[in-house]
XYZ file of C-alpha atoms in Angstrom:
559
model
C 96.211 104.166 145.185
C 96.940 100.631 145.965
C 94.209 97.825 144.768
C 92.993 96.623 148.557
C 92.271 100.413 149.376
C 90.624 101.739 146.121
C 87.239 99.844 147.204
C 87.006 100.640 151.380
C 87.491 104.324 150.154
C 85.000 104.849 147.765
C 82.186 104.239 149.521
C 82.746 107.461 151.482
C 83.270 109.498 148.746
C 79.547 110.626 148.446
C 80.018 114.721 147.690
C 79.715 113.544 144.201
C 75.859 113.633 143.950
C 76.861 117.251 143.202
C 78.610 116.438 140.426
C 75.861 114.533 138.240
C 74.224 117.807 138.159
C 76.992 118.877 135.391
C 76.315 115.858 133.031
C 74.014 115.701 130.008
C 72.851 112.302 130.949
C 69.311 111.713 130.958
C 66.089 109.639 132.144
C 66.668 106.460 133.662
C 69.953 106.171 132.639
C 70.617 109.277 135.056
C 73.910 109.127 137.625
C 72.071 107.587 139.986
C 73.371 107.735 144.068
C 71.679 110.350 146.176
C 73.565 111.389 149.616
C 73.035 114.305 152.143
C 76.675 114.812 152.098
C 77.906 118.100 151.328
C 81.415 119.264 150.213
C 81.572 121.083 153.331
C 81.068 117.792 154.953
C 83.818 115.533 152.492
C 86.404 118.036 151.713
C 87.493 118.716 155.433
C 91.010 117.305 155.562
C 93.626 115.163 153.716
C 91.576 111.652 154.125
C 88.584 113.368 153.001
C 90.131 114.671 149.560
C 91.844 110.868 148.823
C 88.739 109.290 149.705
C 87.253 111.051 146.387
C 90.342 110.237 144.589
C 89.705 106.515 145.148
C 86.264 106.989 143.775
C 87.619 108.518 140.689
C 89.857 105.901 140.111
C 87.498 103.526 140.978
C 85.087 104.646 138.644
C 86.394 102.664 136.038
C 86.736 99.879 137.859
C 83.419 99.552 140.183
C 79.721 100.126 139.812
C 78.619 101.257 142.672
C 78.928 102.324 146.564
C 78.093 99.466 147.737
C 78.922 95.988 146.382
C 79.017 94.571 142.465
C 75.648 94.484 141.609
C 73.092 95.003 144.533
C 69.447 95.363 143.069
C 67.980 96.245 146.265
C 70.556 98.264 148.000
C 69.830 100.904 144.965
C 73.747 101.107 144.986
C 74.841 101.584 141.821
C 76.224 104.364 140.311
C 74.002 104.462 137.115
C 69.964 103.573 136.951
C 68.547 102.056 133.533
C 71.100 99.208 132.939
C 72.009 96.396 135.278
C 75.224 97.304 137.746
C 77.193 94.828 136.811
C 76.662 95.307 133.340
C 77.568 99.228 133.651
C 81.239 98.789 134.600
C 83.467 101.343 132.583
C 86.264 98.584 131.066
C 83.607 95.925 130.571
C 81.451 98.509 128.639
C 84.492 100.499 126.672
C 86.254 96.658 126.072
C 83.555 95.531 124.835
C 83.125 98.306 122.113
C 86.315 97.704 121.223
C 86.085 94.466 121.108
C 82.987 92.757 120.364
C 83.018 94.898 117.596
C 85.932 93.248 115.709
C 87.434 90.146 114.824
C 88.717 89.179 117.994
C 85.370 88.531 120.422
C 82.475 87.520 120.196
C 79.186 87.085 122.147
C 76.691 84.428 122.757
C 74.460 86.025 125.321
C 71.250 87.275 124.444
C 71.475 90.341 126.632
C 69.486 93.441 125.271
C 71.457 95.292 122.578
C 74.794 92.879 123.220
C 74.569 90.955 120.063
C 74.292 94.459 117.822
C 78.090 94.758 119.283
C 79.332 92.483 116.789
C 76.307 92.655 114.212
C 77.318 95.856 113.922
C 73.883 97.138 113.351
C 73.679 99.157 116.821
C 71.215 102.059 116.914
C 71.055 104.989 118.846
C 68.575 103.104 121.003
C 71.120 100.936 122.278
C 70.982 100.477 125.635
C 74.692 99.500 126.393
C 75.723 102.477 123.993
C 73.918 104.727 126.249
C 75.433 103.030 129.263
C 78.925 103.428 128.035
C 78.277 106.960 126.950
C 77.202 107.689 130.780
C 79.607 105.970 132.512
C 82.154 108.196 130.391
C 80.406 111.223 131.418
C 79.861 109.863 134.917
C 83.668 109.702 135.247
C 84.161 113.101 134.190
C 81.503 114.881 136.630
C 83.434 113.203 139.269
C 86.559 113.958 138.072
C 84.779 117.880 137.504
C 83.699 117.921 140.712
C 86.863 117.240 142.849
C 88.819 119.819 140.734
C 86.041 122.503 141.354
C 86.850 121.799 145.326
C 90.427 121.423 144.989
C 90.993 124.625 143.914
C 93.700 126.783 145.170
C 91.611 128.637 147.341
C 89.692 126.202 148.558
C 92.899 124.335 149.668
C 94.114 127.395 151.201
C 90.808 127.613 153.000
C 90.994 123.943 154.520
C 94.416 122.340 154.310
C 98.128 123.483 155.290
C 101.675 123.037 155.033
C 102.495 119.800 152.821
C 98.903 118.476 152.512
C 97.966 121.566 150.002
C 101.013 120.107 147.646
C 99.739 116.424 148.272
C 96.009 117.169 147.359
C 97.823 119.505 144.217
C 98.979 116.325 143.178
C 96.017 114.441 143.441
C 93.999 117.518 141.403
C 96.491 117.063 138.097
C 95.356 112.883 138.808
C 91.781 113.968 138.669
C 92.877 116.492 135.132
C 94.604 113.305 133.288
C 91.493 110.706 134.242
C 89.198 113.433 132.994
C 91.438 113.623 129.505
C 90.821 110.071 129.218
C 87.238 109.839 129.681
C 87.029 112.749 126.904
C 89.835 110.786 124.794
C 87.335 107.791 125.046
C 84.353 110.242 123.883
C 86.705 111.554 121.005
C 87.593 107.911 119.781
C 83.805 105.850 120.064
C 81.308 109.365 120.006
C 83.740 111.950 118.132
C 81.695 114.694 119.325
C 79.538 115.226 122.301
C 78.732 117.508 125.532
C 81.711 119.306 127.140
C 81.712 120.498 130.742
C 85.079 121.613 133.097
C 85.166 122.367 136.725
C 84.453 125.934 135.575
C 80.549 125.271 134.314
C 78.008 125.669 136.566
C 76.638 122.965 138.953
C 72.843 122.478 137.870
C 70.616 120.815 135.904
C 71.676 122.868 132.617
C 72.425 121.357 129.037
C 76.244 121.235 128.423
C 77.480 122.687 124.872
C 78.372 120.920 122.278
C 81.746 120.036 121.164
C 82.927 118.675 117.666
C 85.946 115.680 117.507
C 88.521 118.888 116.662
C 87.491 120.492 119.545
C 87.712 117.913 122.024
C 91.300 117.071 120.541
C 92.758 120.126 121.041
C 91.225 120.390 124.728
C 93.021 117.033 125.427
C 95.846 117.486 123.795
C 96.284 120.785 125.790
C 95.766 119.046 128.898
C 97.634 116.479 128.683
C 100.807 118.539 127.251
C 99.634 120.522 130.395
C 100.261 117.680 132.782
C 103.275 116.905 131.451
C 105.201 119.884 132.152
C 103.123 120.565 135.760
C 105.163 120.327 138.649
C 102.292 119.043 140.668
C 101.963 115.585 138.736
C 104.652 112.866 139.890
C 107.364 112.606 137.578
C 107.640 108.766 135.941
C 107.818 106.172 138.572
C 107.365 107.942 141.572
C 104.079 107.581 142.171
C 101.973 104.821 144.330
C 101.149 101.495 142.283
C 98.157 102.306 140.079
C 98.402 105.891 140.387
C 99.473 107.688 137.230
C 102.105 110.320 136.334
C 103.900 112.047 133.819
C 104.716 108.876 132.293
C 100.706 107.969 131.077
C 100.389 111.585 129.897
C 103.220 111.329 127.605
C 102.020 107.591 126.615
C 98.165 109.235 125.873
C 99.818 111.673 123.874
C 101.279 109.272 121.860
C 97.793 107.345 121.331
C 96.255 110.335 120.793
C 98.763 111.739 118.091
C 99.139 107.832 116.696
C 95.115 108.832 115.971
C 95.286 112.475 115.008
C 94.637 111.288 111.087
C 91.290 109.753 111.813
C 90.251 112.343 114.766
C 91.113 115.638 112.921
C 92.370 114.826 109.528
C 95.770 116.033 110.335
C 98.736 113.328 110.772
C 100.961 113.684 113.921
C 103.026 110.734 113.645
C 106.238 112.153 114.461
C 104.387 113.886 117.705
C 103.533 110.304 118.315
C 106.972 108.927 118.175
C 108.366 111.840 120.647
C 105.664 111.232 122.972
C 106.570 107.397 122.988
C 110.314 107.882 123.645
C 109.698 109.751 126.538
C 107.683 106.844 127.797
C 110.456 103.990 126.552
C 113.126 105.861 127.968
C 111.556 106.597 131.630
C 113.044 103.262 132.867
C 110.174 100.902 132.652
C 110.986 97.741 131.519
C 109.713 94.273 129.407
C 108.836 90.943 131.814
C 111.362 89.117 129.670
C 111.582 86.474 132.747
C 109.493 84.967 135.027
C 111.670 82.184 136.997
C 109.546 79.832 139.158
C 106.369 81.325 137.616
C 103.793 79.193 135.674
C 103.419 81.640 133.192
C 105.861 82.947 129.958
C 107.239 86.056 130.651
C 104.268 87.506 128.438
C 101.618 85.773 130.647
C 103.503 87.147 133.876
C 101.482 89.948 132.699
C 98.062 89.228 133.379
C 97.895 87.155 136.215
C 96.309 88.281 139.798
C 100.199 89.018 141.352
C 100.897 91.368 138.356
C 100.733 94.352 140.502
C 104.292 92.877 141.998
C 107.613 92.718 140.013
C 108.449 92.298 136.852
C 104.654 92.836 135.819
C 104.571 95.873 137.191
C 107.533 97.907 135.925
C 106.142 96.862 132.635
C 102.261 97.757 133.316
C 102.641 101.750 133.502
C 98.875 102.356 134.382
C 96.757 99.906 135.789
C 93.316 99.630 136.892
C 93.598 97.766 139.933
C 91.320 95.113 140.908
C 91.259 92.429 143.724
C 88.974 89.308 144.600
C 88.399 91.084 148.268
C 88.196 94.596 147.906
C 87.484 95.619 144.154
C 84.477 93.346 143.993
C 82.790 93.881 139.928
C 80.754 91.818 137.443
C 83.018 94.403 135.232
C 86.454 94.292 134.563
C 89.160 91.454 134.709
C 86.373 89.323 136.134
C 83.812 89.749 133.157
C 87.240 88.758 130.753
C 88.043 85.893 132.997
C 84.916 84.390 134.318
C 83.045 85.750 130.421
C 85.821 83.880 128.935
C 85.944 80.404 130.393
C 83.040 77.609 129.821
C 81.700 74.699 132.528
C 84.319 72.298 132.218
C 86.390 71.923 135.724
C 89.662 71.485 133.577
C 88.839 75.168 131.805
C 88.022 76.760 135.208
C 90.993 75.692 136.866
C 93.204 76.786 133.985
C 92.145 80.237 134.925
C 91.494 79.635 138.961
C 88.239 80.302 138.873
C 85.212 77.571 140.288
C 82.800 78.954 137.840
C 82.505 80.054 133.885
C 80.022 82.644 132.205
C 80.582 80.832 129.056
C 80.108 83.901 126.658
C 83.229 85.427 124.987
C 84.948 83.798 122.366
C 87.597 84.805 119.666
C 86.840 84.019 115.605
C 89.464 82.634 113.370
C 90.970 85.888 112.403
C 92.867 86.069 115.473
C 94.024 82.168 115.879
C 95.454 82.880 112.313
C 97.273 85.924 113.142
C 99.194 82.809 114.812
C 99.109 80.590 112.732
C 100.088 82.374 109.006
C 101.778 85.362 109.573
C 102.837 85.276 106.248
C 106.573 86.666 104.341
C 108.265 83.726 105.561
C 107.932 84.646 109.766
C 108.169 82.069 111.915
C 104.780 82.006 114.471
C 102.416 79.787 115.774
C 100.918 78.844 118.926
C 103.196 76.333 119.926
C 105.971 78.979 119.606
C 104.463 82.186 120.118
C 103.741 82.417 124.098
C 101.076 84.833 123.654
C 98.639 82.720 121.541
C 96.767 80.687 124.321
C 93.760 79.375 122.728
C 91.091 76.612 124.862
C 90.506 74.130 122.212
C 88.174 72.077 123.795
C 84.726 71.829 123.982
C 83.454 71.212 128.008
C 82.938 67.107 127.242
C 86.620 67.426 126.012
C 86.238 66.821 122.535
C 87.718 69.056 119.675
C 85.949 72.726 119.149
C 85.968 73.580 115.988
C 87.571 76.814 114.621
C 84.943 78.050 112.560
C 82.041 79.513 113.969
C 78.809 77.762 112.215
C 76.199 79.165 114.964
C 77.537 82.745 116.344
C 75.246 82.134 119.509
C 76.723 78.809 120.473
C 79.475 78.701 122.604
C 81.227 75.108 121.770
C 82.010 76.890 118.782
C 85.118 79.049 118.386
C 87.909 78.889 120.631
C 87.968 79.958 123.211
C 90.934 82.952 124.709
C 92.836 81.962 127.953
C 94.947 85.516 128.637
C 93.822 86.740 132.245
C 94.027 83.914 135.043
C 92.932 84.419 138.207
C 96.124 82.559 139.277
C 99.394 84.177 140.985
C 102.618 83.303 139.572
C 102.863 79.931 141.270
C 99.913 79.025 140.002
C 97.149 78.905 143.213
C 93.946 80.208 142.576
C 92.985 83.513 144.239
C 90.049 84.541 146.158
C 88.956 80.383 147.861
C 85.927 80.598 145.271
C 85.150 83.849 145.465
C 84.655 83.989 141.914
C 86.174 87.594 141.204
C 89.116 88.527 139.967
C 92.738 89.762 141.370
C 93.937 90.699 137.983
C 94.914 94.018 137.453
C 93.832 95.516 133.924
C 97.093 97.367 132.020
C 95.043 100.384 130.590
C 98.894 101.646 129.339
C 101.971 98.893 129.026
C 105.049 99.515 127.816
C 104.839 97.150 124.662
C 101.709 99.409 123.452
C 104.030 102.317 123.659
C 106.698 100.675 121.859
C 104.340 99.468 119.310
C 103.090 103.276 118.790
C 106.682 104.287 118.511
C 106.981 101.760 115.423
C 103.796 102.537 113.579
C 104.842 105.941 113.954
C 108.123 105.270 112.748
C 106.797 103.367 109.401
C 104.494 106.533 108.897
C 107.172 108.575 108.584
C 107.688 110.071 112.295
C 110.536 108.485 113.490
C 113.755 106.458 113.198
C 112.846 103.025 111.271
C 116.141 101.078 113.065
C 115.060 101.981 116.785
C 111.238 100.852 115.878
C 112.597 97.061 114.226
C 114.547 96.931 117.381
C 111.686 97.590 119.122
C 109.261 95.065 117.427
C 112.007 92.821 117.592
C 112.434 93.132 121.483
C 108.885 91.927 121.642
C 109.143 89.351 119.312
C 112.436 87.778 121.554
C 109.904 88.035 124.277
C 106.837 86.409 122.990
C 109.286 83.104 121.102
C 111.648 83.358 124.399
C 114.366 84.194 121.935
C 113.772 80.751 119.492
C 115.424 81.819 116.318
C 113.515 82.599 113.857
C 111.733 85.557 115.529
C 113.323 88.352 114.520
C 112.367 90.057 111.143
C 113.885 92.512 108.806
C 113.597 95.887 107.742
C 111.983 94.770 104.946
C 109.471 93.063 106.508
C 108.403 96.066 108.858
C 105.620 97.357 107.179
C 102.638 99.028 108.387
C 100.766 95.804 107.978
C 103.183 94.177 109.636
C 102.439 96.144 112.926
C 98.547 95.973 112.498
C 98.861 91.916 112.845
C 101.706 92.326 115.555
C 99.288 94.638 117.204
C 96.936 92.108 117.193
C 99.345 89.466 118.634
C 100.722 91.368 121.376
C 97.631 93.731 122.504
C 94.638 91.306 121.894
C 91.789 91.233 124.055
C 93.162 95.227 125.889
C 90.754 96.910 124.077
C 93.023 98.273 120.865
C 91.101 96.517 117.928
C 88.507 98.588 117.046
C 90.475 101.985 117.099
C 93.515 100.330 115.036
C 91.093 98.524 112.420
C 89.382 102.299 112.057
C 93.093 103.562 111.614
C 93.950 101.191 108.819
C 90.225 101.345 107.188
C 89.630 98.064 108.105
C 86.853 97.859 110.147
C 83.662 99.250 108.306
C 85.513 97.902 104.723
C 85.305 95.029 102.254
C 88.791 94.607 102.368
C 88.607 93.185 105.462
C 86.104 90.603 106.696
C 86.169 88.144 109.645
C 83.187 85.935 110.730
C 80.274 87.299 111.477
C 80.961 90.918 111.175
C 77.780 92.721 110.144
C 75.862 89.944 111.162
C 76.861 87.836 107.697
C 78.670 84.437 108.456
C 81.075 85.396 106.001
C 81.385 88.881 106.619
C 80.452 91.869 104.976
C 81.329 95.508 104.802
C 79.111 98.220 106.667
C 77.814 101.474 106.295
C 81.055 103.926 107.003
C 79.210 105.675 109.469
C 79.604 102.851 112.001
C 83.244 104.017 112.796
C 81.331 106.155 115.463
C 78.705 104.887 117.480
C 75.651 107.331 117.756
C 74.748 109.956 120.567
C 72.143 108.408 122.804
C 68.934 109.168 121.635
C 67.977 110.132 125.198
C 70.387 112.249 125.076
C 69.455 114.357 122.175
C 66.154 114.592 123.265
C 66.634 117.224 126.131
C 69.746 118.487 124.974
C 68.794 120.858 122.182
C 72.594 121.921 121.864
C 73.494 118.427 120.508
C 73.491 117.019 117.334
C 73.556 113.205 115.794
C 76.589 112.071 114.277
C 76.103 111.344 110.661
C 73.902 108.114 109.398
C 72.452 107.613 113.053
């Protein structure tokens, strides 16, 4: 589903008031839209089935029906949290995010500063926003599976619009498995509800983190062998295929140890060389562009070649038609601070002046340590704004966490094309297109696996290295050794390549170094120097709202 349709779709797509009935969500964070709309009415032909599709693909990339934050219009997708604010990436980025040594916060929003304080509740109110905008997803995604049945399709389509709206249905399966994926890695357990429970205002069962894995792990294995889903690269740009259910897999096995207790590294690696060996490829040039290859990939043309045969899903955004406070525009506009030299480094007129990194990320830069060569003269993909917005020096260190001249600042998406112009003539949004799966993740999984035990140690250093040519456009010194592949190794390369696209907190829980002593960065637990937490906080807590007319559910442990 290309990025200028996704948005002039969704608005039409308004069947789904049906499917809210199917969620657990409560009170005045309740799904929110009301329509007279029917199925009957929606699910007449072809157009009407993609319409829906749009909106489930849009859900994690808009708010609303109507425009990116419209108090008045009573638009928005969600009540009991502020439109803009509910957007599915901002929300889930900033959990994984804010949480960790790579962001930080200055606004004073309610419950945004217990992000990286990490001394949320289950009171929260952007924990309970995240937690419905997961389960918002998957009512949608529930509800055009129940209609998209075979019989239903037998009932309203014919000839090779019944395989076309098949194809859509296993779409709708795999953006489901994520949403639950997302539930298994911030919640671990939680409500469960299919197309095959009831519509109504009933309380969904319970499900523990084992539970969940296995149902996504079966789907997505599923997918992957359906003939209905595309095969890799066949699809439309920003659509997904077999390719993203093999690269979930491998996330999801790269995880098993922490979800279930049970390693799967050597699923993980499988899973990964399907992906690296489906013909997508590394930007590893960008002639005429302003960007390094690696930046290629997150400017507002990367839905065009090369950055696209690298990106293998995308959630598509652009400065006309995918309109959100969410998104590439929160990390953009969130990112960037008043000065006019700042704002036009990024093509933007404006700057929220809010997100900012600590030094634990600069140094991943600066001392990699063993003897590598790295820094952010060399290595393409450290772009730090060092200035404060009179143009004197920021400092590194972070004295005040609430003051935003302190820190540096991240420059990563521009919302600039590869010739550098400015999209959008001041719109203020962003064109940028979100990589939700890249190849260099899945080539990153493959190596971790590798290391772990699950697969061939000479095809992951070729791997890392591949990157590493990319990101020091093939300076010598780049490369390392066997020896210096360690798992450590790939935490901090991790944290080079995949900053800032929502990894950190899952890979920090994966090498017991989030909630731990043993690692501290600024700030974390609310302590200038750092401090450990209580281990509990490697899940976030079940709304309390939640639990309250939900009998079935229970707290996870500490909350």
């Amino acid at each position: 589903m290309n990025k200028y349709l996704i948005r002039g779709l969704v608005a039409t797509a308004t069947s789904l008031v049906l499917a809210v009935a199917s969620t657990s969500c409560t009170n005045d964070l309740d799904q929110q839209p009301k329509y007279e709309l029917t199925p009957d009415k929606v699910y007449v032909d072809l157009n009407g089935y993609r319409q829906v599709l749009a909106k489930l693909y849009g859900g994690f990339a808009l708010t609303g029906q109507i425009g990116p934050a419209n108090p008045t219009a009573n638009g928005g997708d969600l009540n009991g949290i502020d439109e803009g604010t509910s957007d599915y990436l901002r929300q889930y980025w900033s959990a994984q995010e804010l949480t960790t040594d790579e962001a930080t916060v200055v606004w004073n929003d309610l419950g945004i500063r217990d992000w990286h304080n990490m001394n949320w509740d289950s009171s929260n109110p952007l924990i309970r926003g995240l937690y419905s905008r997961i389960y918002f997803e998957i009512a949608t995604c529930n509800q055009f599976i129940r209609e998209s049945s075979d019989e239903k399709l037998a009932a309203r389509l014919s000839g090779n619009d019944v395989a076309t709206v098949k194809r859509y249905r296993a779409e709708a399966r795999f953006l489901r498995a994520v949403s639950y994926m997302h539930v298994i890695d911030l919640y671990g357990n939680g409500p469960f509800v299919t197309e095959t429970d009831a519509v109504g205002f009933t309380s969904p069962p319970y499900s523990t983190r084992q539970q969940l894995f296995t149902y996504v792990e079966s789907e997505l294995t599923a997918l992957a062998a359906d003939p209905d889903f595309a095969e890799p690269r066949t699809n439309e740009y920003a659509r997904v295929d077999k390719a993203a259910a093999w690269a979930m897999l491998s996330r999801l096995y790269l995880n098993a140890q922490v979800y279930t207790g049970t390693a799967r590294y050597a699923d993980a690696a499988t899973q990964a060389k399907k992906v690296i060996d489906a013909g997508y490829s590394l930007v590893t040039a960008a002639a005429g562009s302003v960007a390094s290859p690696y930046g290629r990939l997150f400017l507002a043309d990367n839905n065009t070649a090369p950055a696209r045969n690298e990106i293998i899903w995308p959630v598509a955004f652009d400065v006309n038609n995918t309109q959100s406070y969410g998104g590439t525009t929160f990390l953009v506009n969130g990112a960037t601070g008043s000065s006019a030299a700042w704002q036009a480094r990024v093509g933007q007129s404006t700057g929220w002046t809010g997100l900012r990194t600590t030094r634990n990320l600069f140094n991943l830069f600066q001392n990699p340590g063993g003897g590598l060569v790295s820094d952010t003269t060399l290595d393409t993909r450290g772009r730090f704004w060092t200035r404060k917005n009179d143009n004197s020096a920021r400092s590194l260190e972070i004295g005040d966490l609430y003051d935003f001249e302190q820190g540096y600042g991240v420059v990563k998406f521009r919302n600039v094309n590869s010739a550098g112009a400015a999209q959008g003539a001041g719109l203020n949004f962003s064109s940028v297109d979100f990589p939700m799966i890249r190849l260099a993740e899945v080539m990153l999984t493959y190596a971790e696996a590798a290391i772990r035990g699950g697969g061939d140690r000479a095809l992951a250093l070729r791997y890392v290295n591949q990157l590493r040519a990319r990101a020091f456009n093939n300076q010598p010194g780049s490369a390392i050794t066997d020896a210096q592949l360690t798992d450590r190794f790939i935490l901090d390369e991790r944290g080079r390549e995949l900053f800032w696209e929502g990894y950190r907190r899952t890979d920090l829980i994966r090498y017991n170094r989030f909630v731990e002593s043993s690692y501290l960065w600024p700030w974390k637990g609310g302590v200038a120097a750092g401090r450990a937490v209580e281990p509990f906080r490697v899940l976030f807590p079940i709304p309390a709202a939640d639990l309250s007319v939900n009998r079935n559910l229970r707290q996870n442990d500490g909350y």
